[in-house]
Amino acid sequence: MLEVTELVNVALGRAAPEGVAARAPARYAARVPAPPVVVWNVCRHCILRCPHCYAAATPTPSPYDLTTAEARRLIETLAQAGVRVLILSGGEPLLRQDLVELAAHARAVGLRPILSTSGVLLDGRMAAALAAAGISYVGISLDGLAPFNDAYRGMSGAFERAARGLACAKAAGMCVGVRMTVTRLNATHVEPLVEWAVARDVDRFYLSHLLYSGRGLKLACDDLHPEESRVLLGYVFETAERLVRDGASLRIVTGGNDSDGPYFLRWVWSRYGCSAAERVEAVLRRRGGNSAGERILAIDHRGHVHPDQFFTTRVLGDVRLQPFAEILAHPLREALRNREKLLEGRCGSCAYKSLCRGSHRERALARYGALWAPDPACVMTEWEIGVPPEECAVEAAEAEAREAVV
């Protein structure tokens, strides 16, 4: 995750690098045995049919969802292990009847529960109950303005219902965010949706690159080309800069592609010079790029633990069958901690490796069938990352060979 607005403030000298890290300790904390953030898909079913859904949500409930008793024990286990933030996701988490109870229990044992939802089921009563239970932030997913959003997500009126849900959450005193997963199908909606969010005093706009997971794997052919992503990021960076100068409250964040960080660093250098770039680099270096399996873990509706919510092809353990300490000791977590030594191709040779750490391994797996292969969605050019041209040629041949096998 790249906190673009925060980093613009750092570049402008309006915020100190240490202050940015202090405001988000879970994101910038030292890597410790237990991750500070866990994403938990409390159920798999959903009333929408989003084509990029990483959980491949189903229309009917799964018989394998954790029971209320199992869920309460899991929450207690996470708190005892040192987890700080619990993101309640799905499917559609508001379809789970005991969601308010689970959020309250999480808060009671010392976790910070936050909600990730489509927003279409969020009304005033539910918003008030969630706020009373301790939920301080609600992230609502949208893929563009109506009617595109409704057709894309498979429900007439979904945009308006989500907009009402967002308003209800704000009225209940919670911070609200809009999350948008961008592809070629909806890239033209980014700008108007950002302006829509500004007009409604939304607190955060999260622009996510496409992850090749769940149904999103079938959408990979519609992913933005790196050059297209660079154009979009240019707009995002300039918009964040404009909003900062205008005093707007909306914070812009990007996610799903850790090469955004090095690209932003070069943007700052070209716009503000070396001193500003050094301040930004200090923040990026402390964050350290992708941290799947380290600062974050994900638990699916069945209780299976993954390095993150998109990294579903690798299972670290089962909370129903194993102690959490045993799951945390899975060897893949150690490999991910040492990923900079294991990355191959352009990722292995990249001058910005310590700032990005190879970005998302699940995209490398999906495209090349190799865990340490390059992330195909990297937005940096070979010249920018400092990879020798002859190595690029070898890597391209190897990538084609792997893709042919897959």
Short mmCIF file of N, CA, C and O in Angstrom, two decimals, residues 278-335:
data_model
loop_
_atom_site.label_atom_id
_atom_site.label_comp_id
_atom_site.label_asym_id
_atom_site.label_seq_id
_atom_site.Cartn_x
_atom_site.Cartn_y
_atom_site.Cartn_z
N GLU A 278 14.83 12.31 -1.04
CA GLU A 278 15.48 11.63 0.08
C GLU A 278 14.52 11.45 1.24
O GLU A 278 14.52 10.41 1.91
N ARG A 279 13.68 12.45 1.50
CA ARG A 279 12.70 12.32 2.58
C ARG A 279 11.69 11.22 2.27
O ARG A 279 11.33 10.41 3.13
N VAL A 280 11.22 11.21 1.03
CA VAL A 280 10.26 10.18 0.62
C VAL A 280 10.90 8.80 0.67
O VAL A 280 10.29 7.83 1.13
N GLU A 281 12.14 8.69 0.19
CA GLU A 281 12.81 7.40 0.20
C GLU A 281 12.98 6.86 1.62
O GLU A 281 12.89 5.65 1.85
N ALA A 282 13.19 7.75 2.59
CA ALA A 282 13.32 7.31 3.98
C ALA A 282 12.05 6.61 4.44
O ALA A 282 12.11 5.60 5.15
N VAL A 283 10.89 7.13 4.02
CA VAL A 283 9.62 6.50 4.39
C VAL A 283 9.45 5.18 3.66
O VAL A 283 9.09 4.15 4.27
N LEU A 284 9.73 5.16 2.36
CA LEU A 284 9.58 3.93 1.58
C LEU A 284 10.52 2.85 2.09
O LEU A 284 10.16 1.66 2.13
N ARG A 285 11.71 3.23 2.47
CA ARG A 285 12.67 2.24 2.95
C ARG A 285 12.22 1.64 4.28
O ARG A 285 12.38 0.45 4.54
N ARG A 286 11.65 2.48 5.14
CA ARG A 286 11.16 1.96 6.42
C ARG A 286 9.97 1.04 6.21
O ARG A 286 9.83 0.03 6.89
N ARG A 287 9.11 1.38 5.25
CA ARG A 287 7.98 0.51 4.95
C ARG A 287 8.45 -0.81 4.37
O ARG A 287 7.98 -1.88 4.74
N GLY A 288 9.38 -0.75 3.41
CA GLY A 288 10.01 -1.97 2.92
C GLY A 288 9.26 -2.74 1.87
O GLY A 288 9.55 -3.91 1.64
N GLY A 289 8.30 -2.16 1.19
CA GLY A 289 7.65 -2.87 0.09
C GLY A 289 6.69 -3.95 0.54
O GLY A 289 6.18 -3.97 1.65
N ASN A 290 6.44 -4.89 -0.36
CA ASN A 290 5.45 -5.93 -0.11
C ASN A 290 5.78 -6.72 1.14
O ASN A 290 6.92 -7.13 1.36
N SER A 291 4.77 -6.97 1.96
CA SER A 291 5.00 -7.67 3.23
C SER A 291 4.03 -8.82 3.45
O SER A 291 3.71 -9.17 4.57
N ALA A 292 3.54 -9.41 2.34
CA ALA A 292 2.65 -10.57 2.46
C ALA A 292 3.33 -11.67 3.27
O ALA A 292 4.49 -12.00 3.04
N GLY A 293 2.61 -12.22 4.23
CA GLY A 293 3.17 -13.26 5.08
C GLY A 293 3.99 -12.73 6.23
O GLY A 293 4.40 -13.51 7.10
N GLU A 294 4.23 -11.42 6.25
CA GLU A 294 5.04 -10.82 7.31
C GLU A 294 4.21 -9.86 8.16
O GLU A 294 3.85 -10.19 9.28
N ARG A 295 3.91 -8.68 7.60
CA ARG A 295 3.08 -7.73 8.34
C ARG A 295 1.59 -7.99 8.15
O ARG A 295 0.77 -7.34 8.77
N ILE A 296 1.25 -8.90 7.27
CA ILE A 296 -0.16 -9.21 7.01
C ILE A 296 -0.31 -10.71 6.76
O ILE A 296 0.57 -11.35 6.20
N LEU A 297 -1.41 -11.24 7.22
CA LEU A 297 -1.86 -12.59 6.88
C LEU A 297 -3.34 -12.50 6.56
O LEU A 297 -4.02 -11.53 6.92
N ALA A 298 -3.85 -13.52 5.89
CA ALA A 298 -5.28 -13.59 5.59
C ALA A 298 -5.82 -14.95 6.01
O ALA A 298 -5.13 -15.96 5.92
N ILE A 299 -7.06 -14.94 6.48
CA ILE A 299 -7.75 -16.17 6.87
C ILE A 299 -9.04 -16.24 6.06
O ILE A 299 -9.84 -15.30 6.07
N ASP A 300 -9.21 -17.33 5.32
CA ASP A 300 -10.41 -17.43 4.50
C ASP A 300 -11.58 -17.96 5.31
O ASP A 300 -11.45 -18.25 6.51
N HIS A 301 -12.72 -18.09 4.67
CA HIS A 301 -13.95 -18.46 5.39
C HIS A 301 -13.87 -19.84 6.02
O HIS A 301 -14.56 -20.12 7.00
N ARG A 302 -13.01 -20.71 5.49
CA ARG A 302 -12.86 -22.05 6.03
C ARG A 302 -11.88 -22.12 7.20
O ARG A 302 -11.75 -23.17 7.83
N GLY A 303 -11.15 -21.04 7.43
CA GLY A 303 -10.13 -21.04 8.46
C GLY A 303 -8.74 -21.33 7.95
O GLY A 303 -7.80 -21.50 8.73
N HIS A 304 -8.57 -21.36 6.62
CA HIS A 304 -7.25 -21.57 6.04
C HIS A 304 -6.49 -20.24 6.04
O HIS A 304 -7.05 -19.20 5.68
N VAL A 305 -5.22 -20.30 6.40
CA VAL A 305 -4.40 -19.09 6.51
C VAL A 305 -3.52 -18.96 5.28
O VAL A 305 -2.88 -19.93 4.84
N HIS A 306 -3.48 -17.74 4.71
CA HIS A 306 -2.70 -17.45 3.51
C HIS A 306 -1.77 -16.26 3.78
O HIS A 306 -2.02 -15.46 4.70
N PRO A 307 -0.72 -16.09 2.96
CA PRO A 307 0.17 -14.94 3.15
C PRO A 307 -0.52 -13.59 3.04
O PRO A 307 -0.14 -12.64 3.70
N ASP A 308 -1.50 -13.46 2.16
CA ASP A 308 -2.40 -12.31 2.16
C ASP A 308 -3.69 -12.74 1.48
O ASP A 308 -3.83 -13.91 1.06
N GLN A 309 -4.64 -11.84 1.37
CA GLN A 309 -5.97 -12.21 0.88
C GLN A 309 -5.99 -12.59 -0.59
O GLN A 309 -6.96 -13.21 -1.05
N PHE A 310 -4.95 -12.24 -1.34
CA PHE A 310 -4.87 -12.60 -2.75
C PHE A 310 -4.01 -13.83 -3.00
O PHE A 310 -4.10 -14.44 -4.05
N PHE A 311 -3.19 -14.17 -2.05
CA PHE A 311 -2.19 -15.23 -2.18
C PHE A 311 -2.82 -16.57 -1.78
O PHE A 311 -2.34 -17.28 -0.91
N THR A 312 -3.91 -16.92 -2.44
CA THR A 312 -4.73 -18.05 -2.00
C THR A 312 -4.21 -19.41 -2.46
O THR A 312 -4.70 -20.45 -2.01
N THR A 313 -3.23 -19.42 -3.37
CA THR A 313 -2.69 -20.69 -3.84
C THR A 313 -1.71 -21.31 -2.84
O THR A 313 -1.27 -22.43 -3.04
N ARG A 314 -1.37 -20.59 -1.80
CA ARG A 314 -0.48 -21.11 -0.76
C ARG A 314 -1.21 -21.06 0.58
O ARG A 314 -1.75 -20.04 0.97
N VAL A 315 -1.22 -22.20 1.28
CA VAL A 315 -1.89 -22.31 2.57
C VAL A 315 -0.83 -22.54 3.65
O VAL A 315 -0.04 -23.48 3.56
N LEU A 316 -0.85 -21.68 4.66
CA LEU A 316 0.12 -21.79 5.76
C LEU A 316 -0.38 -22.70 6.87
O LEU A 316 0.42 -23.19 7.68
N GLY A 317 -1.69 -22.90 6.92
CA GLY A 317 -2.23 -23.75 7.97
C GLY A 317 -3.74 -23.60 8.07
O GLY A 317 -4.37 -22.89 7.28
N ASP A 318 -4.32 -24.28 9.06
CA ASP A 318 -5.76 -24.31 9.27
C ASP A 318 -6.03 -24.00 10.73
O ASP A 318 -5.60 -24.75 11.61
N VAL A 319 -6.73 -22.91 11.01
CA VAL A 319 -6.94 -22.51 12.41
C VAL A 319 -7.83 -23.50 13.15
O VAL A 319 -7.83 -23.52 14.38
N ARG A 320 -8.57 -24.31 12.43
CA ARG A 320 -9.40 -25.32 13.09
C ARG A 320 -8.57 -26.51 13.56
O ARG A 320 -8.98 -27.21 14.49
N LEU A 321 -7.44 -26.74 12.92
CA LEU A 321 -6.67 -27.96 13.18
C LEU A 321 -5.32 -27.72 13.84
O LEU A 321 -4.73 -28.66 14.38
N GLN A 322 -4.81 -26.49 13.78
CA GLN A 322 -3.45 -26.23 14.24
C GLN A 322 -3.40 -25.05 15.20
O GLN A 322 -4.16 -24.10 15.06
N PRO A 323 -2.48 -25.09 16.15
CA PRO A 323 -2.24 -23.90 16.97
C PRO A 323 -1.72 -22.78 16.09
O PRO A 323 -0.98 -23.01 15.13
N PHE A 324 -2.07 -21.54 16.43
CA PHE A 324 -1.66 -20.42 15.59
C PHE A 324 -0.14 -20.28 15.57
O PHE A 324 0.44 -19.89 14.55
N ALA A 325 0.52 -20.60 16.67
CA ALA A 325 1.98 -20.52 16.72
C ALA A 325 2.61 -21.46 15.69
O ALA A 325 3.62 -21.13 15.07
N GLU A 326 2.00 -22.61 15.48
CA GLU A 326 2.50 -23.55 14.48
C GLU A 326 2.32 -22.99 13.07
O GLU A 326 3.20 -23.13 12.21
N ILE A 327 1.19 -22.34 12.83
CA ILE A 327 0.94 -21.74 11.52
C ILE A 327 1.95 -20.62 11.26
O ILE A 327 2.47 -20.49 10.15
N LEU A 328 2.24 -19.83 12.28
CA LEU A 328 3.19 -18.74 12.12
C LEU A 328 4.60 -19.24 11.81
O LEU A 328 5.42 -18.50 11.27
N ALA A 329 4.87 -20.49 12.16
CA ALA A 329 6.21 -21.05 11.92
C ALA A 329 6.34 -21.70 10.56
O ALA A 329 7.37 -22.34 10.27
N HIS A 330 5.36 -21.55 9.68
CA HIS A 330 5.42 -22.17 8.36
C HIS A 330 6.66 -21.68 7.60
O HIS A 330 6.97 -20.48 7.61
N PRO A 331 7.38 -22.57 6.93
CA PRO A 331 8.62 -22.17 6.24
C PRO A 331 8.43 -21.13 5.15
O PRO A 331 9.37 -20.40 4.82
N LEU A 332 7.24 -21.02 4.55
CA LEU A 332 7.04 -20.01 3.52
C LEU A 332 7.18 -18.61 4.10
O LEU A 332 7.65 -17.70 3.42
N ARG A 333 6.80 -18.43 5.36
CA ARG A 333 6.95 -17.11 5.98
C ARG A 333 8.42 -16.73 6.08
O ARG A 333 8.80 -15.57 5.84
N GLU A 334 9.26 -17.69 6.40
CA GLU A 334 10.70 -17.42 6.45
C GLU A 334 11.24 -17.10 5.06
O GLU A 334 12.07 -16.20 4.89
N ALA A 335 10.77 -17.83 4.06
CA ALA A 335 11.20 -17.55 2.69
C ALA A 335 10.78 -16.15 2.26
O ALA A 335 11.55 -15.43 1.62
#
